[in-house]
């Protein structure tokens, strides 16, 4: 791992429904748990489907999780262990 | 990413207008804008252009020009065929329709409408695991009051080709009209409606280089049809409404170009399709939905088990790649494809299936790039969405199949 890469936290972006549905709320909890397990190395950002930023992802099925700009899942709550492995892979890049 | 930088692999949904077609359309949008029904020079010019298109389209389909009725597209052609036959035949007490379980919504919904609103009786014939109908099973569904059978030439989701010639032959022997929805096949595989022996055949221009909003219905013998649309005497009195002249001109030119380039386009598509077919071997827990050989040269439907198709399609889209979901999937709702369910896929397998459909201009380099990206994307989505302990599914795993949906 390069030192430059090590300084770049992995961004977990959640696109949630407006108002947030139950699955979006569950997804927030999963993302926060992943971030808390890796202090300073993961950021969590939440935007709603009302946000203009959503347009770049096309049709949105919530909850949608985007990891460092790449869609990881849409319409389903991510599995925490899988998301942790994906984050680890991103940190190792 | 700019729209023109995208890699487009959803040609079964629609495709670009062929450059040679685009060249011939422009005058009909500007200077040659006459109404073909008008008697003066501008009108005659438009009339002649429509008739030229009729001759070009007839060559693609192997029929006489006068046997073609121009429509607004495949959906209208299918509606005209089914309603026209039904409203004529029902008067004589023949109200039974036979279709396959994998027909396009424009056929299924029209038949359902005829059933609910006009007393039609409908039988759906099941398909095998490759999406093929057995002609003998179709014949077994025929009754004394069967009016018409409608089985598509090629399926829009899987590309599987149906034995339409054998079905038409059996229909003729039983005195049943046969309709073929040829929207996905025309311009991509050789079509000869005389050799097929069907009574009705639908095509759509934008699937083979023409414009959206134009199509045609081949009608072997118009005397047996009651036309649903009333109005002027256009299209030999069979389809009222001022002709979409630019769209019809484009259809004719696209038909001419598609016929000329048929072999070359087929070879080009087979080369890129092979790249995606190969993914069934390269990506674990993945298989191809459709017939291994009797299939459109441009279509690969892949089930990547436990990689949610919607997530995969959107993830590819963000990276500039357009591939298709099963057509049953609406943009904001996840419903398993009726076609894939009819082929015996489980709900989860159907929801993990994507359709890659290439075109003649798809480059091998782009196909290989997307294949690599798809593999990476499937791995990422699986990682984040799969249950933690799913193990590994082999080809016989029950995860792939969950029984067929009920068909009569």
mmCIF file of C-alpha atoms in Angstrom, chain B residues 66-371:
data_model
loop_
_atom_site.group_PDB
_atom_site.id
_atom_site.type_symbol
_atom_site.label_atom_id
_atom_site.label_comp_id
_atom_site.label_asym_id
_atom_site.label_seq_id
_atom_site.Cartn_x
_atom_site.Cartn_y
_atom_site.Cartn_z
ATOM 1 C CA UNK B 66 -48.564 -4.998 -51.581
ATOM 2 C CA UNK B 67 -48.536 -7.492 -48.693
ATOM 3 C CA UNK B 68 -46.978 -4.913 -46.365
ATOM 4 C CA UNK B 69 -48.835 -2.458 -44.149
ATOM 5 C CA UNK B 70 -46.751 0.273 -42.580
ATOM 6 C CA UNK B 71 -47.378 0.873 -38.888
ATOM 7 C CA UNK B 72 -45.970 2.981 -36.078
ATOM 8 C CA UNK B 73 -43.754 0.086 -34.999
ATOM 9 C CA UNK B 74 -43.736 -3.470 -33.741
ATOM 10 C CA UNK B 75 -46.302 -2.947 -31.014
ATOM 11 C CA UNK B 76 -48.874 -1.553 -33.434
ATOM 12 C CA UNK B 77 -48.113 -4.302 -35.955
ATOM 13 C CA UNK B 78 -48.696 -6.930 -33.259
ATOM 14 C CA UNK B 79 -51.896 -5.198 -32.146
ATOM 15 C CA UNK B 80 -53.180 -4.981 -35.712
ATOM 16 C CA UNK B 81 -52.398 -8.621 -36.413
ATOM 17 C CA UNK B 82 -54.052 -9.972 -33.280
ATOM 18 C CA UNK B 83 -57.041 -7.641 -33.100
ATOM 19 C CA UNK B 84 -57.569 -7.704 -36.861
ATOM 20 C CA UNK B 85 -57.662 -11.490 -36.905
ATOM 21 C CA UNK B 86 -59.747 -11.743 -33.759
ATOM 22 C CA UNK B 87 -62.434 -9.259 -34.728
ATOM 23 C CA UNK B 88 -62.809 -11.057 -38.025
ATOM 24 C CA UNK B 89 -62.681 -14.630 -36.723
ATOM 25 C CA UNK B 90 -64.687 -14.124 -33.556
ATOM 26 C CA UNK B 91 -67.767 -13.385 -35.637
ATOM 27 C CA UNK B 92 -67.523 -16.933 -36.950
ATOM 28 C CA UNK B 93 -67.259 -18.315 -33.424
ATOM 29 C CA UNK B 94 -63.505 -18.801 -33.376
ATOM 30 C CA UNK B 95 -62.273 -17.130 -30.219
ATOM 31 C CA UNK B 96 -59.327 -19.276 -29.142
ATOM 32 C CA UNK B 97 -55.805 -17.835 -29.341
ATOM 33 C CA UNK B 98 -52.538 -19.717 -28.748
ATOM 34 C CA UNK B 99 -49.291 -17.966 -27.806
ATOM 35 C CA UNK B 100 -46.016 -19.030 -26.232
ATOM 36 C CA UNK B 101 -45.196 -18.259 -22.612
ATOM 37 C CA UNK B 102 -42.367 -15.923 -23.653
ATOM 38 C CA UNK B 103 -44.123 -13.502 -25.997
ATOM 39 C CA UNK B 104 -43.448 -9.774 -25.906
ATOM 40 C CA UNK B 105 -45.861 -7.724 -23.761
ATOM 41 C CA UNK B 106 -47.412 -6.242 -26.915
ATOM 42 C CA UNK B 107 -48.632 -9.729 -27.827
ATOM 43 C CA UNK B 108 -49.435 -10.980 -24.334
ATOM 44 C CA UNK B 109 -51.211 -7.798 -23.226
ATOM 45 C CA UNK B 110 -53.225 -7.611 -26.458
ATOM 46 C CA UNK B 111 -54.350 -11.213 -26.032
ATOM 47 C CA UNK B 112 -55.193 -10.578 -22.382
ATOM 48 C CA UNK B 113 -57.206 -7.522 -23.411
ATOM 49 C CA UNK B 114 -59.076 -9.560 -26.001
ATOM 50 C CA UNK B 115 -59.740 -12.187 -23.327
ATOM 51 C CA UNK B 116 -60.974 -9.742 -20.713
ATOM 52 C CA UNK B 117 -62.875 -7.342 -22.960
ATOM 53 C CA UNK B 118 -63.995 -9.441 -25.908
ATOM 54 C CA UNK B 119 -64.338 -13.013 -24.674
ATOM 55 C CA UNK B 120 -61.223 -14.517 -26.262
ATOM 56 C CA UNK B 121 -59.918 -17.779 -24.846
ATOM 57 C CA UNK B 122 -56.143 -17.849 -24.433
ATOM 58 C CA UNK B 123 -53.675 -20.735 -24.142
ATOM 59 C CA UNK B 124 -50.017 -20.123 -23.326
ATOM 60 C CA UNK B 125 -47.711 -22.920 -24.445
ATOM 61 C CA UNK B 126 -44.703 -23.453 -22.145
ATOM 62 C CA UNK B 127 -41.079 -23.315 -23.273
ATOM 63 C CA UNK B 128 -38.106 -25.521 -22.373
ATOM 64 C CA UNK B 129 -35.092 -24.387 -20.354
ATOM 65 C CA UNK B 130 -33.542 -22.783 -23.453
ATOM 66 C CA UNK B 131 -36.692 -20.784 -24.126
ATOM 67 C CA UNK B 132 -37.815 -22.872 -27.134
ATOM 68 C CA UNK B 133 -41.364 -23.894 -27.859
ATOM 69 C CA UNK B 134 -42.028 -27.448 -29.023
ATOM 70 C CA UNK B 135 -44.154 -27.190 -32.213
ATOM 71 C CA UNK B 136 -45.932 -30.410 -31.266
ATOM 72 C CA UNK B 137 -47.003 -28.831 -27.987
ATOM 73 C CA UNK B 138 -48.315 -25.862 -29.935
ATOM 74 C CA UNK B 139 -50.299 -28.185 -32.203
ATOM 75 C CA UNK B 140 -51.611 -30.043 -29.162
ATOM 76 C CA UNK B 141 -53.100 -26.758 -27.939
ATOM 77 C CA UNK B 142 -55.139 -26.297 -31.135
ATOM 78 C CA UNK B 143 -58.898 -26.791 -30.840
ATOM 79 C CA UNK B 144 -61.742 -26.678 -33.284
ATOM 80 C CA UNK B 145 -62.333 -23.018 -32.379
ATOM 81 C CA UNK B 146 -58.659 -21.974 -32.492
ATOM 82 C CA UNK B 147 -58.330 -18.878 -34.604
ATOM 83 C CA UNK B 148 -54.679 -17.896 -34.431
ATOM 84 C CA UNK B 149 -51.289 -18.861 -33.043
ATOM 85 C CA UNK B 150 -48.672 -16.221 -32.308
ATOM 86 C CA UNK B 151 -45.087 -17.253 -31.569
ATOM 87 C CA UNK B 152 -42.199 -14.819 -31.872
ATOM 88 C CA UNK B 153 -39.275 -15.421 -34.229
ATOM 89 C CA UNK B 154 -36.609 -14.391 -31.704
ATOM 90 C CA UNK B 155 -36.994 -13.554 -28.055
ATOM 91 C CA UNK B 156 -36.069 -10.038 -27.025
ATOM 92 C CA UNK B 157 -34.518 -11.075 -23.709
ATOM 93 C CA UNK B 158 -32.632 -14.255 -24.576
ATOM 94 C CA UNK B 159 -32.392 -14.131 -28.364
ATOM 95 C CA UNK B 160 -33.660 -17.710 -28.576
ATOM 96 C CA UNK B 161 -35.034 -18.440 -32.047
ATOM 97 C CA UNK B 162 -38.324 -20.282 -32.326
ATOM 98 C CA UNK B 163 -39.207 -22.969 -34.893
ATOM 99 C CA UNK B 164 -41.643 -20.591 -36.571
ATOM 100 C CA UNK B 165 -41.672 -22.502 -39.879
ATOM 101 C CA UNK B 166 -42.734 -25.748 -38.214
ATOM 102 C CA UNK B 167 -45.377 -23.918 -36.176
ATOM 103 C CA UNK B 168 -46.776 -22.182 -39.276
ATOM 104 C CA UNK B 169 -46.911 -25.499 -41.098
ATOM 105 C CA UNK B 170 -48.833 -27.157 -38.268
ATOM 106 C CA UNK B 171 -51.140 -24.153 -38.029
ATOM 107 C CA UNK B 172 -51.918 -24.323 -41.721
ATOM 108 C CA UNK B 173 -52.738 -28.030 -41.453
ATOM 109 C CA UNK B 174 -55.164 -27.250 -38.623
ATOM 110 C CA UNK B 175 -56.715 -24.287 -40.420
ATOM 111 C CA UNK B 176 -55.268 -21.870 -37.860
ATOM 112 C CA UNK B 177 -53.834 -18.456 -38.760
ATOM 113 C CA UNK B 178 -50.216 -17.923 -37.730
ATOM 114 C CA UNK B 179 -48.626 -14.665 -36.646
ATOM 115 C CA UNK B 180 -44.915 -14.196 -36.009
ATOM 116 C CA UNK B 181 -43.540 -11.266 -34.015
ATOM 117 C CA UNK B 182 -40.339 -10.775 -35.961
ATOM 118 C CA UNK B 183 -39.272 -7.528 -34.320
ATOM 119 C CA UNK B 184 -35.955 -8.868 -33.010
ATOM 120 C CA UNK B 185 -35.232 -11.158 -35.941
ATOM 121 C CA UNK B 186 -35.810 -9.025 -39.021
ATOM 122 C CA UNK B 187 -32.585 -7.480 -40.255
ATOM 123 C CA UNK B 188 -30.489 -9.727 -38.011
ATOM 124 C CA UNK B 189 -31.221 -13.187 -39.380
ATOM 125 C CA UNK B 190 -32.463 -14.153 -42.821
ATOM 126 C CA UNK B 191 -36.243 -13.837 -42.988
ATOM 127 C CA UNK B 192 -38.402 -15.258 -45.753
ATOM 128 C CA UNK B 193 -42.053 -15.071 -44.810
ATOM 129 C CA UNK B 194 -43.018 -17.207 -47.794
ATOM 130 C CA UNK B 195 -40.673 -19.976 -46.663
ATOM 131 C CA UNK B 196 -41.861 -19.642 -43.063
ATOM 132 C CA UNK B 197 -45.412 -19.916 -44.329
ATOM 133 C CA UNK B 198 -46.951 -17.597 -41.765
ATOM 134 C CA UNK B 199 -49.976 -15.382 -42.391
ATOM 135 C CA UNK B 200 -48.741 -12.329 -40.487
ATOM 136 C CA UNK B 201 -45.253 -11.069 -39.571
ATOM 137 C CA UNK B 202 -44.392 -7.927 -37.571
ATOM 138 C CA UNK B 203 -41.219 -5.848 -37.889
ATOM 139 C CA UNK B 204 -39.874 -2.683 -36.291
ATOM 140 C CA UNK B 205 -37.462 -0.302 -38.036
ATOM 141 C CA UNK B 206 -35.384 0.893 -35.097
ATOM 142 C CA UNK B 207 -34.111 -2.593 -34.339
ATOM 143 C CA UNK B 208 -32.112 -2.675 -37.573
ATOM 144 C CA UNK B 209 -30.953 0.843 -38.326
ATOM 145 C CA UNK B 210 -34.214 2.666 -38.975
ATOM 146 C CA UNK B 211 -36.051 5.212 -36.875
ATOM 147 C CA UNK B 212 -38.293 4.704 -33.882
ATOM 148 C CA UNK B 213 -41.947 5.091 -34.771
ATOM 149 C CA UNK B 214 -42.034 3.005 -37.935
ATOM 150 C CA UNK B 215 -42.683 -0.654 -38.548
ATOM 151 C CA UNK B 216 -44.606 -2.947 -40.801
ATOM 152 C CA UNK B 217 -46.959 -5.884 -40.779
ATOM 153 C CA UNK B 218 -46.762 -8.524 -43.480
ATOM 154 C CA UNK B 219 -50.253 -9.708 -44.318
ATOM 155 C CA UNK B 220 -50.439 -12.750 -46.567
ATOM 156 C CA UNK B 221 -54.128 -12.240 -47.309
ATOM 157 C CA UNK B 222 -55.810 -9.083 -46.074
ATOM 158 C CA UNK B 223 -59.297 -10.376 -46.771
ATOM 159 C CA UNK B 224 -59.348 -12.306 -43.496
ATOM 160 C CA UNK B 225 -58.703 -9.302 -41.296
ATOM 161 C CA UNK B 226 -60.921 -6.708 -39.696
ATOM 162 C CA UNK B 227 -58.965 -3.511 -39.258
ATOM 163 C CA UNK B 228 -59.185 -1.910 -35.861
ATOM 164 C CA UNK B 229 -58.239 1.631 -36.860
ATOM 165 C CA UNK B 230 -60.790 3.706 -38.748
ATOM 166 C CA UNK B 231 -60.195 6.864 -40.762
ATOM 167 C CA UNK B 232 -58.702 7.611 -44.179
ATOM 168 C CA UNK B 233 -57.896 5.125 -46.932
ATOM 169 C CA UNK B 234 -54.141 5.014 -46.410
ATOM 170 C CA UNK B 235 -52.247 1.726 -46.677
ATOM 171 C CA UNK B 236 -54.741 0.192 -49.119
ATOM 172 C CA UNK B 237 -57.478 1.087 -46.662
ATOM 173 C CA UNK B 238 -55.957 -1.207 -44.038
ATOM 174 C CA UNK B 239 -54.378 1.321 -41.686
ATOM 175 C CA UNK B 240 -55.850 4.793 -41.461
ATOM 176 C CA UNK B 241 -53.683 7.834 -40.737
ATOM 177 C CA UNK B 242 -51.220 10.022 -42.610
ATOM 178 C CA UNK B 243 -48.087 8.022 -43.231
ATOM 179 C CA UNK B 244 -44.940 8.708 -41.221
ATOM 180 C CA UNK B 245 -43.016 9.368 -44.418
ATOM 181 C CA UNK B 246 -39.528 9.987 -42.928
ATOM 182 C CA UNK B 247 -39.894 6.910 -40.717
ATOM 183 C CA UNK B 248 -41.119 4.781 -43.617
ATOM 184 C CA UNK B 249 -38.325 6.004 -45.898
ATOM 185 C CA UNK B 250 -35.856 5.148 -43.141
ATOM 186 C CA UNK B 251 -37.409 1.706 -42.732
ATOM 187 C CA UNK B 252 -36.994 0.965 -46.422
ATOM 188 C CA UNK B 253 -33.399 2.143 -46.562
ATOM 189 C CA UNK B 254 -32.569 0.285 -43.345
ATOM 190 C CA UNK B 255 -34.107 -2.867 -44.821
ATOM 191 C CA UNK B 256 -31.989 -2.464 -47.970
ATOM 192 C CA UNK B 257 -28.798 -1.946 -45.955
ATOM 193 C CA UNK B 258 -29.599 -4.766 -43.507
ATOM 194 C CA UNK B 259 -30.225 -7.204 -46.360
ATOM 195 C CA UNK B 260 -27.020 -6.150 -48.125
ATOM 196 C CA UNK B 261 -24.942 -6.435 -44.936
ATOM 197 C CA UNK B 262 -26.698 -9.401 -43.354
ATOM 198 C CA UNK B 263 -23.791 -11.865 -43.555
ATOM 199 C CA UNK B 264 -21.144 -9.330 -42.543
ATOM 200 C CA UNK B 265 -23.248 -8.052 -39.629
ATOM 201 C CA UNK B 266 -23.935 -11.575 -38.462
ATOM 202 C CA UNK B 267 -20.236 -12.415 -38.491
ATOM 203 C CA UNK B 268 -19.374 -9.212 -36.610
ATOM 204 C CA UNK B 269 -22.019 -9.823 -33.971
ATOM 205 C CA UNK B 270 -21.015 -13.450 -33.504
ATOM 206 C CA UNK B 271 -17.441 -12.349 -32.768
ATOM 207 C CA UNK B 272 -18.496 -9.974 -30.001
ATOM 208 C CA UNK B 273 -21.231 -12.272 -28.692
ATOM 209 C CA UNK B 274 -18.624 -14.986 -28.188
ATOM 210 C CA UNK B 275 -16.826 -12.721 -25.713
ATOM 211 C CA UNK B 276 -19.955 -12.510 -23.555
ATOM 212 C CA UNK B 277 -20.966 -16.149 -24.025
ATOM 213 C CA UNK B 278 -17.535 -16.987 -22.678
ATOM 214 C CA UNK B 279 -18.305 -15.220 -19.398
ATOM 215 C CA UNK B 280 -20.595 -18.114 -18.450
ATOM 216 C CA UNK B 281 -17.379 -20.123 -18.157
ATOM 217 C CA UNK B 282 -15.172 -17.409 -16.704
ATOM 218 C CA UNK B 283 -17.376 -16.004 -13.929
ATOM 219 C CA UNK B 284 -18.207 -18.497 -11.183
ATOM 220 C CA UNK B 285 -21.881 -19.339 -10.603
ATOM 221 C CA UNK B 286 -22.832 -17.894 -13.967
ATOM 222 C CA UNK B 287 -24.685 -19.393 -16.865
ATOM 223 C CA UNK B 288 -26.157 -18.316 -20.151
ATOM 224 C CA UNK B 289 -29.919 -18.095 -20.456
ATOM 225 C CA UNK B 290 -31.039 -19.097 -23.917
ATOM 226 C CA UNK B 291 -30.430 -21.618 -26.632
ATOM 227 C CA UNK B 292 -26.742 -22.452 -27.204
ATOM 228 C CA UNK B 293 -27.014 -22.368 -31.003
ATOM 229 C CA UNK B 294 -30.534 -21.363 -32.095
ATOM 230 C CA UNK B 295 -30.106 -17.785 -30.946
ATOM 231 C CA UNK B 296 -29.765 -14.296 -32.377
ATOM 232 C CA UNK B 297 -26.134 -13.641 -33.310
ATOM 233 C CA UNK B 298 -26.024 -10.552 -31.068
ATOM 234 C CA UNK B 299 -27.634 -11.621 -27.796
ATOM 235 C CA UNK B 300 -26.225 -13.082 -24.592
ATOM 236 C CA UNK B 301 -28.389 -13.249 -21.491
ATOM 237 C CA UNK B 302 -26.264 -14.033 -18.450
ATOM 238 C CA UNK B 303 -27.393 -15.117 -15.021
ATOM 239 C CA UNK B 304 -24.678 -14.175 -12.520
ATOM 240 C CA UNK B 305 -26.180 -15.776 -9.469
ATOM 241 C CA UNK B 306 -26.315 -13.583 -6.355
ATOM 242 C CA UNK B 307 -25.231 -10.486 -8.251
ATOM 243 C CA UNK B 308 -28.374 -8.375 -8.354
ATOM 244 C CA UNK B 309 -28.881 -7.367 -11.982
ATOM 245 C CA UNK B 310 -30.175 -3.891 -11.226
ATOM 246 C CA UNK B 311 -27.078 -3.106 -9.173
ATOM 247 C CA UNK B 312 -24.822 -4.499 -11.896
ATOM 248 C CA UNK B 313 -26.556 -2.539 -14.674
ATOM 249 C CA UNK B 314 -26.405 0.739 -12.746
ATOM 250 C CA UNK B 315 -22.786 0.133 -11.736
ATOM 251 C CA UNK B 316 -21.841 -0.401 -15.376
ATOM 252 C CA UNK B 317 -23.848 2.651 -16.380
ATOM 253 C CA UNK B 318 -21.835 4.887 -14.062
ATOM 254 C CA UNK B 319 -18.759 3.635 -15.875
ATOM 255 C CA UNK B 320 -20.236 4.448 -19.273
ATOM 256 C CA UNK B 321 -21.529 1.030 -20.266
ATOM 257 C CA UNK B 322 -25.159 0.365 -21.230
ATOM 258 C CA UNK B 323 -26.471 -3.185 -20.940
ATOM 259 C CA UNK B 324 -30.047 -4.333 -20.519
ATOM 260 C CA UNK B 325 -32.136 -5.795 -17.775
ATOM 261 C CA UNK B 326 -34.850 -8.240 -18.668
ATOM 262 C CA UNK B 327 -37.607 -6.223 -20.272
ATOM 263 C CA UNK B 328 -39.971 -7.080 -17.435
ATOM 264 C CA UNK B 329 -37.941 -4.959 -15.075
ATOM 265 C CA UNK B 330 -39.246 -1.452 -14.786
ATOM 266 C CA UNK B 331 -36.798 1.271 -13.893
ATOM 267 C CA UNK B 332 -37.954 1.589 -10.334
ATOM 268 C CA UNK B 333 -39.276 -1.841 -9.566
ATOM 269 C CA UNK B 334 -37.576 -5.173 -9.409
ATOM 270 C CA UNK B 335 -39.737 -7.910 -10.795
ATOM 271 C CA UNK B 336 -38.331 -11.150 -12.101
ATOM 272 C CA UNK B 337 -38.525 -11.531 -15.859
ATOM 273 C CA UNK B 338 -41.611 -13.458 -16.936
ATOM 274 C CA UNK B 339 -39.582 -14.930 -19.812
ATOM 275 C CA UNK B 340 -36.806 -16.247 -17.593
ATOM 276 C CA UNK B 341 -39.303 -17.589 -15.059
ATOM 277 C CA UNK B 342 -41.064 -19.422 -17.891
ATOM 278 C CA UNK B 343 -37.704 -21.013 -18.752
ATOM 279 C CA UNK B 344 -37.549 -22.382 -15.228
ATOM 280 C CA UNK B 345 -35.247 -19.871 -13.551
ATOM 281 C CA UNK B 346 -35.840 -19.152 -9.904
ATOM 282 C CA UNK B 347 -36.865 -15.660 -8.831
ATOM 283 C CA UNK B 348 -33.369 -14.944 -7.545
ATOM 284 C CA UNK B 349 -31.738 -16.251 -10.734
ATOM 285 C CA UNK B 350 -34.059 -14.134 -12.885
ATOM 286 C CA UNK B 351 -33.286 -11.051 -10.805
ATOM 287 C CA UNK B 352 -29.577 -11.715 -11.310
ATOM 288 C CA UNK B 353 -29.782 -11.876 -15.108
ATOM 289 C CA UNK B 354 -28.623 -9.210 -17.521
ATOM 290 C CA UNK B 355 -28.915 -8.958 -21.284
ATOM 291 C CA UNK B 356 -25.986 -7.957 -23.440
ATOM 292 C CA UNK B 357 -26.968 -7.291 -27.039
ATOM 293 C CA UNK B 358 -24.336 -6.115 -29.468
ATOM 294 C CA UNK B 359 -24.591 -4.444 -32.848
ATOM 295 C CA UNK B 360 -22.665 -4.584 -36.077
ATOM 296 C CA UNK B 361 -20.504 -1.637 -35.018
ATOM 297 C CA UNK B 362 -19.618 -3.010 -31.589
ATOM 298 C CA UNK B 363 -15.858 -3.445 -31.550
ATOM 299 C CA UNK B 364 -14.128 -6.497 -30.191
ATOM 300 C CA UNK B 365 -12.010 -4.182 -28.053
ATOM 301 C CA UNK B 366 -15.129 -2.664 -26.445
ATOM 302 C CA UNK B 367 -16.643 -6.117 -25.919
ATOM 303 C CA UNK B 368 -13.512 -7.348 -24.167
ATOM 304 C CA UNK B 369 -13.319 -4.191 -22.043
ATOM 305 C CA UNK B 370 -16.940 -4.597 -20.936
ATOM 306 C CA UNK B 371 -16.506 -8.314 -20.288
#
